[in-house]
Amino acid sequence: MSYPWDRLTANYQQFHALVTKLLLQVAPRARVPSDDAGRSDVGIDVVAETETGERVAYEIKAFAGTMTTSRRRQVRQTLERVAARNPPDKWHLVCAVDPTLRDLQWFHGLRGSFPFLGDWLGASWLDQQLDAHPNVLRSALLDPSADLLASFEREQLEREAALGDSSYGSDLHNGTVHFRGFADRPAGSDLLDRMALVSAVADLLMPAEEGSSPTGELVAEDGTGPSVVAIEGPWGSGKSTLMQLIEKEVIARQQDVLPASVGRWQHWRDEVNKWFRRLRRRNLPVRSAIRFLLSQSRAGANSKHSRWPLLHGTPSPPPASRTVVTVRFNPWAYQTSDQIWAGLSREIVQASRSAQGTAGRDREAYWLRRNAERLDRHHLRRTVSRRLLSPLLRVGVLALIVPVVAQLAKADTHYRWSGHNVNAALLAIGLPLLLLSLGVLHTALRFLLGRAHSFLPGEILDGPVLSGAFAASTSGSDNALRDPYYNARSGYLYLVQHDISDLLETIWSSGRELIVFIDDLDRCSARGTAEVFEAINLFLSGALHSPHRRVEPNAVPCRFVVGLDSAVVAAHLDSAYSDVASTQGRAGHQDPSWGWTYLRKLIQLPVTLPPIAPHSLVAATSSLLGPVAQSPELHTASPAPTAHSAAVVDPPAVNLIPAEAAAPQSELETQVLALETHPVIRDRLQDRLSAQRHLSIREAKRLLTVWQFYLRVLAYKDGTTQALSVEDAMHLITLAEITARWPALQGALTTRVEGETGLAVLTPHTGHDLNWAKALRKTGMDSARHSDACADLRALLATADGPAVADLSQRLF
């Protein structure tokens, strides 16, 4: 199973002690070298001798996640120290990082300088060894100096204590239920041994060197990798998980692409750059925005010759190597065509913020420049100027007119102020002038120190302006946001031309490539599915083109990774394009319909998910339910007699509750906890899961969730945990499989006919065709649409202990 190495490596001493104990058991004749005491890093933590006399060394590094440039440098420095002292015959690196293809290429490349270099033992190797040596983790948990307080470690200790292992944790009598069912969420790690697919797809998605392959040979103009990769599989087969793993792998590999910091003055340069970045984090000054709008009005919207490079932008030199920007888009959340395009544009805007500028003012300048090209700039400039004026100016003007007229009528009046006589007319003129002066000063301060977002509509500085056809509501919107093309409702193509096209140019010019991950496409409607594929086709066909675009004609500014069920999507495309003759698809390529032809022409790399292999099923079950108990101390108890199984000689039931149980709730949880880790039950679970055709991880989770629920319901109905035996748990696996596999039959199987459930009516007749047909008619399942499901149900009841399963259904329903 997978261990939380990111948390375990947070404390170097604890991680080092845990892995050292593990190596002392794994490696033959292993020991900790005595000359390692008192040294911070000599490059050898554990040394062992093989039967042939070879000296094998292991170096432990508290690395987790990815192998960054700084970590590579540490490994090389360690190897240099080992080579300078007394190099062993083999030197193995042990860390909680599984190497990628590029990591292995770098690691194996070190053998030229260090011939004693051995293997890279990563997180998967550590997981396997800890599963094979559970006592290592057990001893580490009982170490009073250890602080492994993560939930996994606590639950592991409670799980072992609940199984009655007296060698440790004897003071724990009640465990918590580790397994409470599963939600339908993508897994965070590879449970089905598909990392080879992840690494291969990531290789093709990573930006290639300009004009050359990884081997240095020239490639064709279109030989930079596929533009559309389809992750194909039925619902629940793990498409979302695989896409997330691919995205993580691509992002992790960028650590290798980014240049390393070199130079003795690099530290000081970084500090100076941080100081400048802090200054630029402030938002765009309003004075820069006003001057830009003035320059646009004088020179024209398309002029690039301005004194304000911050707002007009300057072309950047082509980067030596490119990185990627990943976007997750779920079209299922949108309904109409306009919403899909607006949603895709918004997701690209959010994901490409780094390409729009590293500081807040740069991003605001970017969007002001883009939006000003299609808005009413004169009206926008008047709006910001009007908002910039201080309210004191308005008050001063009004205060200057009214009092002056009133006081001039009695000009001979004098007021006493600070021992001086002040004429009323002078006072009437002086106070408004003071307000006007304060208003002018306030306006000047606003102009010099104000931020543009305080005086301009916020939408202009935060993304593409959505008005007219794409706005949620145009009532009450600011008149400064008038876009004549949007108000004319020219359709989504204008949004593509003016928003996504500019974003693609910006992303490409900043040294990045866009990868869009589109998931749950097979859940969309037929029209929504067609809209998404039309969008992809526009990206690939070059329709997203602007006259001033700086992207090379043969460049691939974006790629797509699409998760779909091919059969469902092809049916949706057939429905959306029903006016297209289906015979066109079969011409030449024997496609069953035009929808399949569309998919074949658009997708360059179809990646079909393989079925779950038996060894992957074992690993996935262990990851979901925890490791199998090695040697539980069991206590026997007699099961309650049943009507169907009274004549059968049953094996003794197994009571897995510890001798000193506490409250009934804790007693129940301890029972279920022990049952889910019992090796016999685990074998039964894996047998039933392996027997299902086209099994997906979603269906496996569904069966396990139903099974644990039935365990709890049965215990509460019987009012005692003594009935929770291994035999009952095994039969409940069959009942949970019936519920999970055939939901359409549940109404008839749980309905009572003459005092018996439908399942109990069917069970005695699995061996006789005529009686089976009568039982189906009696329970209302003789419809032709249920024929295949009833045939498989009959086979299952015949091979399993049908009477015992039927008896459990009588007790549950």
GROMACS .gro file of N, CA and C in nm, residues 671-723:
model
  159
  671GLN      N    1  -1.546  -0.515   1.559
  671GLN     CA    2  -1.578  -0.633   1.480
  671GLN      C    3  -1.557  -0.607   1.331
  672VAL      N    4  -1.615  -0.497   1.283
  672VAL     CA    5  -1.603  -0.469   1.141
  672VAL      C    6  -1.458  -0.443   1.102
  673LEU      N    7  -1.385  -0.378   1.190
  673LEU     CA    8  -1.245  -0.352   1.163
  673LEU      C    9  -1.167  -0.482   1.146
  674ALA      N   10  -1.196  -0.580   1.232
  674ALA     CA   11  -1.125  -0.707   1.223
  674ALA      C   12  -1.168  -0.784   1.098
  675LEU      N   13  -1.296  -0.780   1.066
  675LEU     CA   14  -1.345  -0.855   0.951
  675LEU      C   15  -1.285  -0.805   0.821
  676GLU      N   16  -1.270  -0.678   0.806
  676GLU     CA   17  -1.221  -0.625   0.679
  676GLU      C   18  -1.075  -0.656   0.654
  677THR      N   19  -1.001  -0.693   0.758
  677THR     CA   20  -0.859  -0.727   0.741
  677THR      C   21  -0.834  -0.877   0.749
  678HIS      N   22  -0.939  -0.956   0.765
  678HIS     CA   23  -0.920  -1.101   0.778
  678HIS      C   24  -0.874  -1.160   0.645
  679PRO      N   25  -0.772  -1.243   0.645
  679PRO     CA   26  -0.718  -1.294   0.517
  679PRO      C   27  -0.818  -1.377   0.438
  680VAL      N   28  -0.903  -1.456   0.506
  680VAL     CA   29  -1.001  -1.537   0.433
  680VAL      C   30  -1.103  -1.449   0.363
  681ILE      N   31  -1.150  -1.347   0.432
  681ILE     CA   32  -1.246  -1.255   0.372
  681ILE      C   33  -1.180  -1.178   0.258
  682ARG      N   34  -1.055  -1.140   0.278
  682ARG     CA   35  -0.986  -1.066   0.173
  682ARG      C   36  -0.973  -1.151   0.047
  683ASP      N   37  -0.942  -1.278   0.063
  683ASP     CA   38  -0.934  -1.367  -0.053
  683ASP      C   39  -1.070  -1.377  -0.123
  684ARG      N   40  -1.176  -1.387  -0.045
  684ARG     CA   41  -1.310  -1.395  -0.103
  684ARG      C   42  -1.344  -1.267  -0.181
  685LEU      N   43  -1.310  -1.153  -0.125
  685LEU     CA   44  -1.335  -1.026  -0.194
  685LEU      C   45  -1.262  -1.022  -0.327
  686GLN      N   46  -1.136  -1.061  -0.326
  686GLN     CA   47  -1.059  -1.055  -0.449
  686GLN      C   48  -1.109  -1.156  -0.551
  687ASP      N   49  -1.155  -1.271  -0.506
  687ASP     CA   50  -1.209  -1.370  -0.600
  687ASP      C   51  -1.334  -1.318  -0.668
  688ARG      N   52  -1.424  -1.256  -0.592
  688ARG     CA   53  -1.548  -1.208  -0.650
  688ARG      C   54  -1.524  -1.087  -0.742
  689LEU      N   55  -1.431  -1.002  -0.703
  689LEU     CA   56  -1.401  -0.888  -0.790
  689LEU      C   57  -1.335  -0.934  -0.919
  690SER      N   58  -1.247  -1.033  -0.910
  690SER     CA   59  -1.179  -1.084  -1.030
  690SER      C   60  -1.275  -1.156  -1.123
  691ALA      N   61  -1.382  -1.211  -1.070
  691ALA     CA   62  -1.476  -1.288  -1.152
  691ALA      C   63  -1.565  -1.198  -1.237
  692GLN      N   64  -1.573  -1.070  -1.207
  692GLN     CA   65  -1.660  -0.981  -1.282
  692GLN      C   66  -1.593  -0.938  -1.412
  693ARG      N   67  -1.670  -0.941  -1.518
  693ARG     CA   68  -1.621  -0.895  -1.648
  693ARG      C   69  -1.624  -0.743  -1.653
  694HIS      N   70  -1.520  -0.685  -1.713
  694HIS     CA   71  -1.512  -0.541  -1.733
  694HIS      C   72  -1.524  -0.466  -1.600
  695LEU      N   73  -1.457  -0.514  -1.500
  695LEU     CA   74  -1.463  -0.449  -1.369
  695LEU      C   75  -1.388  -0.317  -1.372
  696SER      N   76  -1.447  -0.213  -1.314
  696SER     CA   77  -1.381  -0.084  -1.297
  696SER      C   78  -1.357  -0.061  -1.150
  697ILE      N   79  -1.266   0.031  -1.120
  697ILE     CA   80  -1.236   0.061  -0.980
  697ILE      C   81  -1.357   0.124  -0.913
  698ARG      N   82  -1.440   0.194  -0.991
  698ARG     CA   83  -1.562   0.252  -0.934
  698ARG      C   84  -1.658   0.142  -0.889
  699GLU      N   85  -1.674   0.038  -0.971
  699GLU     CA   86  -1.762  -0.072  -0.933
  699GLU      C   87  -1.706  -0.148  -0.813
  700ALA      N   88  -1.573  -0.161  -0.806
  700ALA     CA   89  -1.514  -0.226  -0.689
  700ALA      C   90  -1.541  -0.147  -0.562
  701LYS      N   91  -1.526  -0.016  -0.568
  701LYS     CA   92  -1.557   0.067  -0.452
  701LYS      C   93  -1.703   0.056  -0.414
  702ARG      N   94  -1.789   0.049  -0.513
  702ARG     CA   95  -1.934   0.039  -0.488
  702ARG      C   96  -1.965  -0.091  -0.413
  703LEU      N   97  -1.906  -0.201  -0.457
  703LEU     CA   98  -1.931  -0.330  -0.391
  703LEU      C   99  -1.881  -0.327  -0.247
  704LEU      N  100  -1.760  -0.274  -0.226
  704LEU     CA  101  -1.704  -0.270  -0.091
  704LEU      C  102  -1.787  -0.181   0.001
  705THR      N  103  -1.837  -0.071  -0.052
  705THR     CA  104  -1.918   0.020   0.029
  705THR      C  105  -2.049  -0.048   0.071
  706VAL      N  106  -2.112  -0.117  -0.022
  706VAL     CA  107  -2.237  -0.188   0.011
  706VAL      C  108  -2.210  -0.298   0.112
  707TRP      N  109  -2.098  -0.367   0.098
  707TRP     CA  110  -2.067  -0.478   0.189
  707TRP      C  111  -2.049  -0.430   0.333
  708GLN      N  112  -1.968  -0.326   0.353
  708GLN     CA  113  -1.948  -0.278   0.490
  708GLN      C  114  -2.078  -0.223   0.549
  709PHE      N  115  -2.166  -0.167   0.463
  709PHE     CA  116  -2.294  -0.117   0.512
  709PHE      C  117  -2.383  -0.232   0.558
  710TYR      N  118  -2.386  -0.342   0.482
  710TYR     CA  119  -2.465  -0.458   0.522
  710TYR      C  120  -2.414  -0.519   0.652
  711LEU      N  121  -2.282  -0.516   0.672
  711LEU     CA  122  -2.227  -0.567   0.798
  711LEU      C  123  -2.284  -0.491   0.918
  712ARG      N  124  -2.287  -0.361   0.907
  712ARG     CA  125  -2.337  -0.279   1.017
  712ARG      C  126  -2.487  -0.297   1.037
  713VAL      N  127  -2.561  -0.301   0.926
  713VAL     CA  128  -2.707  -0.319   0.937
  713VAL      C  129  -2.738  -0.453   1.003
  714LEU      N  130  -2.667  -0.558   0.963
  714LEU     CA  131  -2.692  -0.690   1.021
  714LEU      C  132  -2.663  -0.691   1.171
  715ALA      N  133  -2.557  -0.624   1.212
  715ALA     CA  134  -2.524  -0.620   1.355
  715ALA      C  135  -2.630  -0.545   1.434
  716TYR      N  136  -2.677  -0.433   1.383
  716TYR     CA  137  -2.779  -0.357   1.454
  716TYR      C  138  -2.913  -0.430   1.457
  717LYS      N  139  -2.946  -0.501   1.351
  717LYS     CA  140  -3.072  -0.576   1.350
  717LYS      C  141  -3.071  -0.690   1.450
  718ASP      N  142  -2.957  -0.762   1.459
  718ASP     CA  143  -2.949  -0.873   1.553
  718ASP      C  144  -2.927  -0.827   1.696
  719GLY      N  145  -2.885  -0.703   1.715
  719GLY     CA  146  -2.869  -0.648   1.849
  719GLY      C  147  -2.746  -0.697   1.921
  720THR      N  148  -2.658  -0.767   1.858
  720THR     CA  149  -2.535  -0.814   1.921
  720THR      C  150  -2.429  -0.834   1.816
  721THR      N  151  -2.308  -0.809   1.851
  721THR     CA  152  -2.197  -0.828   1.757
  721THR      C  153  -2.151  -0.973   1.751
  722GLN      N  154  -2.207  -1.059   1.837
  722GLN     CA  155  -2.165  -1.199   1.833
  722GLN      C  156  -2.205  -1.265   1.700
  723ALA      N  157  -2.304  -1.207   1.627
  723ALA     CA  158  -2.347  -1.265   1.500
  723ALA      C  159  -2.256  -1.226   1.384
   0.00000   0.00000   0.00000
